[in-house]
Amino acid sequence: MRAARFHGQKDLRVEDIPEPEIRPGAVKIAVAWCGICGTDLHEFLEGPIFIPHPGHPHPLAGEDLPVTMGHEFSGVVEELGEGVTGLAVGDGVVVEPYFVCDECGPCKAGNYNLCTRMGFIGLAGGGGGLSEKIVVDARWVHPVGDIPLDEAALIEPLSVAYHAVSRAELTAGDVAVVGGAGPIGLLTAAVLKGLGITTILTELSTARKEKARSSGVADHVLDPSQDDVAARVLELTDGAGADAAFECAGVNAVLDTMLDVVRPAGVVVNVSIWGRPATVDMQKIVLKEIDLRGTIAYRGDHAAAIRLVQDGKVDLKPFITGRIVLEDLVDEGFDTLINHNDTAVKIIVHP
C-alpha cells in the first residue's frame, strides 16, 4: 500500500509498504481522509520531536524512524479482529490515536492522556492516517454514524478543542475569549458556541478573521492591531470581563491579553503547544486570583465531540479549505500550510 513516511527533517516520502495485518482485539480501517496537523508541520520542519529518534524506539510502539504519519483521520471498517464487538464491517469511524501503558499513576487514575509513556499513532508508530490502511486496537475506534467522512477527519482536532473547553468548567450563558483563529482556535470557538457560550475571538490575519465570521463560530471578532482588546471585552460584558479565555496562538502577547480579559477568579486555559518558554506576569494572576490551566489532547472526549456534530451544534464543513491526494502531500499540503498558512484552515488528504 502507499504511505507517507517520515525519514527525517524535511524528508517525507510517499512509499510502498506492506499492508498491516489484522490481530485479535483490533480493527482494520480503510482510510478515507486524513487531516494535516500543526504537529505534523513541526515534525517536518524541526523533527523528529514526538517521532522517535533513530535507535530510540518508542517504549510502547516499539518503532523508530521511518514512521508513517497522520493522526487526524477517518475511514471505513474493513475487517474485525477476534473478540471485537460493538463495531461492524462498513462502519464509518474515527480513531483516538493513542498508545498508553495502562500501568502508570495517571493511567490508573483514568487520566490516560497524561500517561508517562504516552505516544500518538501516526507519530510514535503504529501506522498512520496518511496511508491506505491501518490496524488499530478497537478501544480507540469510534463510530461516527452518518457524519460525512471528510468532515469526520476533523473529529480528532475537535476533540482537542472539546477537552480544552471542558478544562474551563463553563456553563451556557458564560462568555469566553479565544486568542488566535488558527484551526484549534476556530474549533475551540465552535465547541464554545455549540455549548451555548458567547464567544469573542481575537486575530490579526484578515483571512482568519473572515473565516471566524463566515463560519459563525464567533459572536465578536477583535483585531489586536486595531482594538484595545481588554477594553472591548469589558464593554461587551458590561464591565465584568470574560468568564474564561483560551490561548490558542503560542504567542506571549496573546497569553498576556488572555490574563487581562478574564474577570476576577476567571480561568485561562493554555491550549497551544509552545516552541519556547513563555513569560507570565504573575501579578495579574495573583491580584485577580486567575486559574491558569493546561490541556493536552483528549480523554474520553470523542463521543461528546461526535454528538455535537450529529446534533447540528457544530458544523465542520467551513473549516475544510483543501482536499488533496497523497502524492501531493508536500507540494500542495505542507507547503501551503507552512508558507501560506493564512489562506488555509484544514487541508485533508485522501490516501
mmCIF file of C-alpha atoms in Angstrom:
data_model
loop_
_atom_site.group_PDB
_atom_site.id
_atom_site.type_symbol
_atom_site.label_atom_id
_atom_site.label_comp_id
_atom_site.label_asym_id
_atom_site.label_seq_id
_atom_site.Cartn_x
_atom_site.Cartn_y
_atom_site.Cartn_z
ATOM 1 C CA MET A 1 0.000 0.000 0.000
ATOM 2 C CA ARG A 2 1.014 3.658 -0.318
ATOM 3 C CA ALA A 3 2.002 5.577 2.811
ATOM 4 C CA ALA A 4 3.681 8.872 3.716
ATOM 5 C CA ARG A 5 6.796 8.033 5.739
ATOM 6 C CA PHE A 6 8.867 10.450 7.809
ATOM 7 C CA HIS A 7 12.565 9.699 7.400
ATOM 8 C CA GLY A 8 13.958 12.893 8.943
ATOM 9 C CA GLN A 9 13.775 16.661 8.890
ATOM 10 C CA LYS A 10 12.160 17.824 5.610
ATOM 11 C CA ASP A 11 12.341 14.237 4.368
ATOM 12 C CA LEU A 12 8.806 12.902 3.900
ATOM 13 C CA ARG A 13 8.393 10.212 1.245
ATOM 14 C CA VAL A 14 5.338 8.511 -0.239
ATOM 15 C CA GLU A 15 6.393 4.878 -0.438
ATOM 16 C CA ASP A 16 5.076 1.364 -0.988
ATOM 17 C CA ILE A 17 4.998 -0.589 2.286
ATOM 18 C CA PRO A 18 3.305 -3.849 3.373
ATOM 19 C CA GLU A 19 -0.375 -3.603 4.263
ATOM 20 C CA PRO A 20 -0.871 -4.182 8.028
ATOM 21 C CA GLU A 21 -2.404 -7.476 9.152
ATOM 22 C CA ILE A 22 -5.394 -7.792 11.454
ATOM 23 C CA ARG A 23 -4.792 -9.002 15.019
ATOM 24 C CA PRO A 24 -7.072 -10.055 17.901
ATOM 25 C CA GLY A 25 -8.872 -7.157 19.540
ATOM 26 C CA ALA A 26 -8.091 -4.801 16.660
ATOM 27 C CA VAL A 27 -9.843 -3.292 13.647
ATOM 28 C CA LYS A 28 -8.571 -2.824 10.096
ATOM 29 C CA ILE A 29 -9.654 0.508 8.638
ATOM 30 C CA ALA A 30 -9.548 1.705 5.043
ATOM 31 C CA VAL A 31 -8.566 5.347 5.487
ATOM 32 C CA ALA A 32 -10.883 7.846 3.797
ATOM 33 C CA TRP A 33 -9.408 11.210 4.799
ATOM 34 C CA CYS A 34 -6.558 12.420 6.980
ATOM 35 C CA GLY A 35 -6.005 15.980 8.142
ATOM 36 C CA ILE A 36 -2.611 17.676 8.275
ATOM 37 C CA CYS A 37 -1.947 18.873 11.821
ATOM 38 C CA GLY A 38 0.313 21.642 13.076
ATOM 39 C CA THR A 39 2.258 18.949 14.915
ATOM 40 C CA ASP A 40 2.953 17.263 11.571
ATOM 41 C CA LEU A 41 4.337 20.552 10.249
ATOM 42 C CA HIS A 42 6.636 20.953 13.254
ATOM 43 C CA GLU A 43 7.902 17.395 12.767
ATOM 44 C CA PHE A 44 8.573 18.079 9.090
ATOM 45 C CA LEU A 45 10.421 21.339 9.742
ATOM 46 C CA GLU A 46 12.200 20.597 13.014
ATOM 47 C CA GLY A 47 11.777 16.898 13.805
ATOM 48 C CA PRO A 48 11.996 14.327 14.987
ATOM 49 C CA ILE A 49 10.233 15.741 18.075
ATOM 50 C CA PHE A 50 7.420 13.373 19.102
ATOM 51 C CA ILE A 51 8.597 10.927 16.448
ATOM 52 C CA PRO A 52 11.209 8.594 17.970
ATOM 53 C CA HIS A 53 14.854 9.298 17.171
ATOM 54 C CA PRO A 54 16.866 6.660 15.303
ATOM 55 C CA GLY A 55 17.967 3.914 17.667
ATOM 56 C CA HIS A 56 15.496 5.006 20.347
ATOM 57 C CA PRO A 57 12.198 3.263 19.592
ATOM 58 C CA HIS A 58 9.074 4.425 21.377
ATOM 59 C CA PRO A 59 8.613 2.278 24.515
ATOM 60 C CA LEU A 60 5.048 1.275 23.634
ATOM 61 C CA ALA A 61 5.018 1.382 19.829
ATOM 62 C CA GLY A 62 8.446 -0.224 19.534
ATOM 63 C CA GLU A 63 9.261 1.819 16.412
ATOM 64 C CA ASP A 64 11.732 4.483 15.378
ATOM 65 C CA LEU A 65 12.388 6.120 12.008
ATOM 66 C CA PRO A 66 10.908 5.873 9.482
ATOM 67 C CA VAL A 67 7.269 6.083 10.658
ATOM 68 C CA THR A 68 4.005 6.553 8.795
ATOM 69 C CA MET A 69 2.480 9.927 9.664
ATOM 70 C CA GLY A 70 -1.085 11.131 10.189
ATOM 71 C CA HIS A 71 -3.218 11.101 13.340
ATOM 72 C CA GLU A 72 -6.368 13.046 12.304
ATOM 73 C CA PHE A 73 -8.212 10.520 10.175
ATOM 74 C CA SER A 74 -11.489 8.866 9.304
ATOM 75 C CA GLY A 75 -12.234 5.686 7.455
ATOM 76 C CA VAL A 76 -14.390 2.598 6.990
ATOM 77 C CA VAL A 77 -14.082 -0.617 8.980
ATOM 78 C CA GLU A 78 -12.800 -3.296 6.622
ATOM 79 C CA GLU A 79 -12.094 -6.212 8.963
ATOM 80 C CA LEU A 80 -12.632 -7.087 12.639
ATOM 81 C CA GLY A 81 -10.117 -8.954 14.715
ATOM 82 C CA GLU A 82 -11.062 -11.821 17.019
ATOM 83 C CA GLY A 83 -13.069 -10.687 20.041
ATOM 84 C CA VAL A 84 -14.123 -7.269 18.705
ATOM 85 C CA THR A 85 -17.713 -6.278 19.468
ATOM 86 C CA GLY A 86 -19.714 -3.077 19.013
ATOM 87 C CA LEU A 87 -18.352 -2.412 15.528
ATOM 88 C CA ALA A 88 -19.269 -3.808 12.107
ATOM 89 C CA VAL A 89 -17.632 -4.021 8.711
ATOM 90 C CA GLY A 90 -18.704 -0.945 6.749
ATOM 91 C CA ASP A 91 -18.963 1.378 9.761
ATOM 92 C CA GLY A 92 -17.638 4.897 9.308
ATOM 93 C CA VAL A 93 -15.205 5.563 12.132
ATOM 94 C CA VAL A 94 -12.550 7.834 13.562
ATOM 95 C CA VAL A 95 -9.621 6.911 15.770
ATOM 96 C CA GLU A 96 -8.449 8.241 19.106
ATOM 97 C CA PRO A 97 -4.777 7.819 18.166
ATOM 98 C CA TYR A 98 -3.114 6.747 21.409
ATOM 99 C CA PHE A 99 -0.517 4.434 22.815
ATOM 100 C CA VAL A 100 -0.839 4.290 26.615
ATOM 101 C CA CYS A 101 0.648 1.902 29.152
ATOM 102 C CA ASP A 102 -2.376 1.367 31.477
ATOM 103 C CA GLU A 103 0.166 0.869 34.282
ATOM 104 C CA CYS A 104 1.421 4.294 35.432
ATOM 105 C CA GLY A 105 -0.237 6.505 38.049
ATOM 106 C CA PRO A 106 -2.094 8.761 35.594
ATOM 107 C CA CYS A 107 -3.404 5.767 33.607
ATOM 108 C CA LYS A 108 -4.641 4.021 36.764
ATOM 109 C CA ALA A 109 -6.364 7.249 37.802
ATOM 110 C CA GLY A 110 -8.173 7.365 34.437
ATOM 111 C CA ASN A 111 -6.039 10.217 33.086
ATOM 112 C CA TYR A 112 -4.620 8.248 30.198
ATOM 113 C CA ASN A 113 -3.851 11.413 28.212
ATOM 114 C CA LEU A 114 -1.180 12.053 30.865
ATOM 115 C CA CYS A 115 0.377 8.586 30.573
ATOM 116 C CA THR A 116 4.068 8.796 31.380
ATOM 117 C CA ARG A 117 4.890 6.762 28.258
ATOM 118 C CA MET A 118 2.102 8.081 26.040
ATOM 119 C CA GLY A 119 2.563 8.239 22.293
ATOM 120 C CA PHE A 120 0.373 9.027 19.292
ATOM 121 C CA ILE A 121 -0.431 6.742 16.389
ATOM 122 C CA GLY A 122 0.973 8.500 13.330
ATOM 123 C CA LEU A 123 3.871 9.958 15.320
ATOM 124 C CA ALA A 124 5.190 7.273 17.688
ATOM 125 C CA GLY A 125 4.470 4.477 15.208
ATOM 126 C CA GLY A 126 1.601 2.050 14.716
ATOM 127 C CA GLY A 127 0.930 3.162 11.160
ATOM 128 C CA GLY A 128 -0.862 6.418 10.395
ATOM 129 C CA GLY A 129 -3.727 8.048 8.584
ATOM 130 C CA LEU A 130 -1.510 9.128 5.701
ATOM 131 C CA SER A 131 -1.725 5.602 4.319
ATOM 132 C CA GLU A 132 -4.319 3.428 2.631
ATOM 133 C CA LYS A 133 -4.956 1.046 5.542
ATOM 134 C CA ILE A 134 -4.316 0.940 9.278
ATOM 135 C CA VAL A 135 -4.911 -1.572 12.080
ATOM 136 C CA VAL A 136 -5.884 -0.091 15.451
ATOM 137 C CA ASP A 137 -6.940 -1.596 18.789
ATOM 138 C CA ALA A 138 -10.737 -1.500 18.978
ATOM 139 C CA ARG A 139 -10.749 0.527 22.227
ATOM 140 C CA TRP A 140 -9.650 3.585 20.241
ATOM 141 C CA VAL A 141 -12.171 3.297 17.371
ATOM 142 C CA HIS A 142 -15.296 5.492 17.472
ATOM 143 C CA PRO A 143 -18.272 5.138 15.071
ATOM 144 C CA VAL A 144 -19.425 8.416 13.518
ATOM 145 C CA GLY A 145 -22.784 7.323 12.115
ATOM 146 C CA ASP A 146 -23.910 9.483 9.218
ATOM 147 C CA ILE A 147 -21.241 12.197 9.563
ATOM 148 C CA PRO A 148 -19.554 12.517 6.121
ATOM 149 C CA LEU A 149 -16.066 11.049 6.296
ATOM 150 C CA ASP A 150 -14.341 14.191 5.042
ATOM 151 C CA GLU A 151 -15.857 16.143 7.935
ATOM 152 C CA ALA A 152 -15.180 13.262 10.322
ATOM 153 C CA ALA A 153 -11.434 13.701 9.726
ATOM 154 C CA LEU A 154 -11.803 16.856 11.866
ATOM 155 C CA ILE A 155 -13.254 14.996 14.865
ATOM 156 C CA GLU A 156 -9.756 14.488 16.314
ATOM 157 C CA PRO A 157 -8.871 18.217 16.492
ATOM 158 C CA LEU A 158 -12.478 18.937 17.544
ATOM 159 C CA SER A 159 -11.904 16.569 20.475
ATOM 160 C CA VAL A 160 -8.768 18.536 21.380
ATOM 161 C CA ALA A 161 -10.942 21.656 21.464
ATOM 162 C CA TYR A 162 -13.687 19.909 23.440
ATOM 163 C CA HIS A 163 -11.223 18.772 26.095
ATOM 164 C CA ALA A 164 -9.755 22.287 26.320
ATOM 165 C CA VAL A 165 -13.230 23.758 26.815
ATOM 166 C CA SER A 166 -14.029 21.170 29.482
ATOM 167 C CA ARG A 167 -10.974 22.339 31.430
ATOM 168 C CA ALA A 168 -12.615 25.751 31.904
ATOM 169 C CA GLU A 169 -15.802 24.349 33.512
ATOM 170 C CA LEU A 170 -18.110 26.809 31.768
ATOM 171 C CA THR A 171 -21.899 26.761 31.547
ATOM 172 C CA ALA A 172 -24.313 28.020 28.902
ATOM 173 C CA GLY A 173 -24.608 31.799 29.018
ATOM 174 C CA ASP A 174 -20.983 32.375 30.029
ATOM 175 C CA VAL A 175 -18.599 34.471 27.944
ATOM 176 C CA ALA A 176 -15.242 33.226 26.636
ATOM 177 C CA VAL A 177 -12.401 34.828 24.688
ATOM 178 C CA VAL A 178 -10.357 32.756 22.223
ATOM 179 C CA GLY A 179 -6.930 34.126 21.378
ATOM 180 C CA GLY A 180 -5.968 33.059 17.859
ATOM 181 C CA ALA A 181 -8.088 31.868 14.917
ATOM 182 C CA GLY A 182 -5.918 29.059 13.632
ATOM 183 C CA PRO A 183 -7.505 25.605 13.274
ATOM 184 C CA ILE A 184 -7.611 24.836 17.011
ATOM 185 C CA GLY A 185 -8.752 28.351 17.914
ATOM 186 C CA LEU A 186 -11.616 28.153 15.428
ATOM 187 C CA LEU A 187 -12.639 24.693 16.608
ATOM 188 C CA THR A 188 -12.440 25.821 20.253
ATOM 189 C CA ALA A 189 -14.790 28.664 19.375
ATOM 190 C CA ALA A 190 -17.048 26.178 17.563
ATOM 191 C CA VAL A 191 -17.300 23.982 20.664
ATOM 192 C CA LEU A 192 -17.988 27.008 22.871
ATOM 193 C CA LYS A 193 -20.775 28.185 20.561
ATOM 194 C CA GLY A 194 -22.182 24.664 20.397
ATOM 195 C CA LEU A 195 -22.427 24.635 24.204
ATOM 196 C CA GLY A 196 -24.242 27.961 24.330
ATOM 197 C CA ILE A 197 -21.306 30.148 25.362
ATOM 198 C CA THR A 198 -20.800 33.633 23.910
ATOM 199 C CA THR A 199 -17.504 33.737 22.011
ATOM 200 C CA ILE A 200 -15.141 36.647 21.433
ATOM 201 C CA LEU A 201 -12.265 35.798 19.100
ATOM 202 C CA THR A 202 -9.039 37.796 18.649
ATOM 203 C CA GLU A 203 -6.942 37.535 15.466
ATOM 204 C CA LEU A 204 -4.625 39.628 13.279
ATOM 205 C CA SER A 205 -4.920 37.759 9.962
ATOM 206 C CA THR A 206 -7.577 39.135 7.612
ATOM 207 C CA ALA A 207 -8.336 35.697 6.147
ATOM 208 C CA ARG A 208 -8.687 34.072 9.554
ATOM 209 C CA LYS A 209 -10.890 36.891 10.853
ATOM 210 C CA GLU A 210 -13.152 36.376 7.856
ATOM 211 C CA LYS A 211 -13.282 32.626 8.491
ATOM 212 C CA ALA A 212 -14.250 33.265 12.113
ATOM 213 C CA ARG A 213 -17.111 35.465 10.914
ATOM 214 C CA SER A 214 -18.287 33.400 7.951
ATOM 215 C CA SER A 215 -18.267 30.123 9.897
ATOM 216 C CA GLY A 216 -20.430 31.660 12.601
ATOM 217 C CA VAL A 217 -18.254 30.445 15.483
ATOM 218 C CA ALA A 218 -17.540 33.938 16.852
ATOM 219 C CA ASP A 219 -20.108 36.375 18.210
ATOM 220 C CA HIS A 220 -17.469 39.109 18.106
ATOM 221 C CA VAL A 221 -14.126 39.276 16.258
ATOM 222 C CA LEU A 222 -11.461 41.677 17.546
ATOM 223 C CA ASP A 223 -8.186 42.703 15.891
ATOM 224 C CA PRO A 224 -5.447 43.451 18.476
ATOM 225 C CA SER A 225 -3.754 45.810 15.996
ATOM 226 C CA GLN A 226 -6.887 47.957 15.873
ATOM 227 C CA ASP A 227 -8.831 47.227 19.059
ATOM 228 C CA ASP A 228 -7.982 47.628 22.726
ATOM 229 C CA VAL A 229 -8.992 44.032 23.356
ATOM 230 C CA ALA A 230 -9.262 44.239 27.146
ATOM 231 C CA ALA A 231 -11.354 47.403 26.951
ATOM 232 C CA ARG A 232 -13.635 45.934 24.277
ATOM 233 C CA VAL A 233 -14.191 42.763 26.307
ATOM 234 C CA LEU A 234 -15.206 44.890 29.293
ATOM 235 C CA GLU A 235 -17.660 46.746 27.053
ATOM 236 C CA LEU A 236 -19.104 43.517 25.714
ATOM 237 C CA THR A 237 -19.507 42.045 29.216
ATOM 238 C CA ASP A 238 -20.970 45.123 30.953
ATOM 239 C CA GLY A 239 -17.709 45.668 32.803
ATOM 240 C CA ALA A 240 -17.432 42.153 34.209
ATOM 241 C CA GLY A 241 -14.778 40.569 31.997
ATOM 242 C CA ALA A 242 -14.857 37.136 30.392
ATOM 243 C CA ASP A 243 -15.518 34.004 32.421
ATOM 244 C CA ALA A 244 -12.702 32.188 30.627
ATOM 245 C CA ALA A 245 -10.077 32.715 27.943
ATOM 246 C CA PHE A 246 -8.235 30.261 25.706
ATOM 247 C CA GLU A 247 -4.679 30.876 24.496
ATOM 248 C CA CYS A 248 -4.546 29.218 21.055
ATOM 249 C CA ALA A 249 -1.622 31.008 19.399
ATOM 250 C CA GLY A 250 1.536 30.160 21.346
ATOM 251 C CA VAL A 251 2.369 33.881 21.385
ATOM 252 C CA ASN A 252 3.324 35.680 24.569
ATOM 253 C CA ALA A 253 1.347 38.821 23.737
ATOM 254 C CA VAL A 254 -1.781 36.677 23.336
ATOM 255 C CA LEU A 255 -1.204 34.990 26.706
ATOM 256 C CA ASP A 256 -0.803 38.420 28.325
ATOM 257 C CA THR A 257 -4.057 39.562 26.768
ATOM 258 C CA MET A 258 -5.936 36.469 27.919
ATOM 259 C CA LEU A 259 -4.875 37.264 31.509
ATOM 260 C CA ASP A 260 -6.188 40.811 31.011
ATOM 261 C CA VAL A 261 -9.604 39.897 29.624
ATOM 262 C CA VAL A 262 -10.820 37.397 32.231
ATOM 263 C CA ARG A 263 -12.821 38.538 35.210
ATOM 264 C CA PRO A 264 -11.515 38.174 38.771
ATOM 265 C CA ALA A 265 -11.475 34.428 39.623
ATOM 266 C CA GLY A 266 -11.683 33.641 35.899
ATOM 267 C CA VAL A 267 -9.934 30.776 34.102
ATOM 268 C CA VAL A 268 -7.264 30.946 31.396
ATOM 269 C CA VAL A 269 -6.667 27.699 29.510
ATOM 270 C CA ASN A 270 -3.428 27.362 27.554
ATOM 271 C CA VAL A 271 -4.266 25.227 24.525
ATOM 272 C CA SER A 272 -1.278 25.850 22.258
ATOM 273 C CA ILE A 273 1.996 23.935 22.214
ATOM 274 C CA TRP A 274 4.874 26.356 22.790
ATOM 275 C CA GLY A 275 8.134 26.188 20.892
ATOM 276 C CA ARG A 276 9.925 28.184 23.594
ATOM 277 C CA PRO A 277 9.340 29.180 27.242
ATOM 278 C CA ALA A 278 6.711 31.834 27.875
ATOM 279 C CA THR A 279 6.885 34.675 30.371
ATOM 280 C CA VAL A 280 3.914 35.112 32.681
ATOM 281 C CA ASP A 281 3.013 38.262 34.626
ATOM 282 C CA MET A 282 2.337 36.533 37.941
ATOM 283 C CA GLN A 283 0.987 39.741 39.460
ATOM 284 C CA LYS A 284 -2.005 39.549 37.109
ATOM 285 C CA ILE A 285 -2.697 36.002 38.296
ATOM 286 C CA VAL A 286 -2.274 36.892 41.968
ATOM 287 C CA LEU A 287 -4.341 40.090 42.049
ATOM 288 C CA LYS A 288 -7.286 38.575 40.138
ATOM 289 C CA GLU A 289 -6.934 35.027 41.534
ATOM 290 C CA ILE A 290 -6.851 33.683 37.973
ATOM 291 C CA ASP A 291 -6.652 29.938 37.387
ATOM 292 C CA LEU A 292 -4.107 29.241 34.615
ATOM 293 C CA ARG A 293 -4.653 25.696 33.350
ATOM 294 C CA GLY A 294 -3.008 23.445 30.810
ATOM 295 C CA THR A 295 -4.699 20.999 28.483
ATOM 296 C CA ILE A 296 -3.307 18.175 26.371
ATOM 297 C CA ALA A 297 -5.123 16.175 23.697
ATOM 298 C CA TYR A 298 -8.299 14.430 24.946
ATOM 299 C CA ARG A 299 -9.559 11.923 27.452
ATOM 300 C CA GLY A 300 -12.928 10.363 26.756
ATOM 301 C CA ASP A 301 -13.971 13.381 24.683
ATOM 302 C CA HIS A 302 -14.502 11.871 21.222
ATOM 303 C CA ALA A 303 -18.062 10.652 21.833
ATOM 304 C CA ALA A 304 -19.180 14.088 23.050
ATOM 305 C CA ALA A 305 -17.454 15.818 20.138
ATOM 306 C CA ILE A 306 -19.152 13.453 17.691
ATOM 307 C CA ARG A 307 -22.542 14.199 19.282
ATOM 308 C CA LEU A 308 -22.044 17.954 18.858
ATOM 309 C CA VAL A 309 -21.668 17.377 15.110
ATOM 310 C CA GLN A 310 -24.503 14.855 14.856
ATOM 311 C CA ASP A 311 -26.832 17.209 16.747
ATOM 312 C CA GLY A 312 -26.013 20.076 14.386
ATOM 313 C CA LYS A 313 -24.386 22.182 17.097
ATOM 314 C CA VAL A 314 -21.025 22.211 15.296
ATOM 315 C CA ASP A 315 -20.638 22.451 11.513
ATOM 316 C CA LEU A 316 -17.223 21.218 10.385
ATOM 317 C CA LYS A 317 -17.662 21.923 6.652
ATOM 318 C CA PRO A 318 -16.414 25.551 6.737
ATOM 319 C CA PHE A 319 -13.045 24.512 8.152
ATOM 320 C CA ILE A 320 -12.086 22.185 5.285
ATOM 321 C CA THR A 321 -10.236 24.509 2.919
ATOM 322 C CA GLY A 322 -8.409 21.965 0.751
ATOM 323 C CA ARG A 323 -8.666 18.353 -0.415
ATOM 324 C CA ILE A 324 -5.623 16.665 -1.951
ATOM 325 C CA VAL A 325 -4.300 13.203 -2.796
ATOM 326 C CA LEU A 326 -1.382 11.558 -1.030
ATOM 327 C CA GLU A 327 1.072 12.169 -3.875
ATOM 328 C CA ASP A 328 0.567 15.943 -3.485
ATOM 329 C CA LEU A 329 1.072 15.906 0.294
ATOM 330 C CA VAL A 330 4.241 18.007 0.444
ATOM 331 C CA ASP A 331 3.763 20.356 -2.533
ATOM 332 C CA GLU A 332 0.072 21.166 -2.033
ATOM 333 C CA GLY A 333 -0.369 20.327 1.643
ATOM 334 C CA PHE A 334 2.673 21.004 3.792
ATOM 335 C CA ASP A 335 3.975 23.844 1.627
ATOM 336 C CA THR A 336 0.613 25.654 1.701
ATOM 337 C CA LEU A 337 0.271 25.341 5.468
ATOM 338 C CA ILE A 338 3.873 26.384 6.133
ATOM 339 C CA ASN A 339 4.248 29.244 3.670
ATOM 340 C CA HIS A 340 0.648 30.411 3.119
ATOM 341 C CA ASN A 341 -0.993 29.422 6.387
ATOM 342 C CA ASP A 342 -3.405 32.345 6.481
ATOM 343 C CA THR A 343 -5.061 31.027 3.307
ATOM 344 C CA ALA A 344 -5.944 27.598 4.717
ATOM 345 C CA VAL A 345 -7.534 26.200 7.843
ATOM 346 C CA LYS A 346 -7.571 22.427 7.366
ATOM 347 C CA ILE A 347 -6.231 20.548 4.361
ATOM 348 C CA ILE A 348 -7.340 16.914 4.238
ATOM 349 C CA VAL A 349 -5.686 14.122 2.301
ATOM 350 C CA HIS A 350 -7.322 11.179 0.537
ATOM 351 C CA PRO A 351 -4.789 8.343 0.513
#
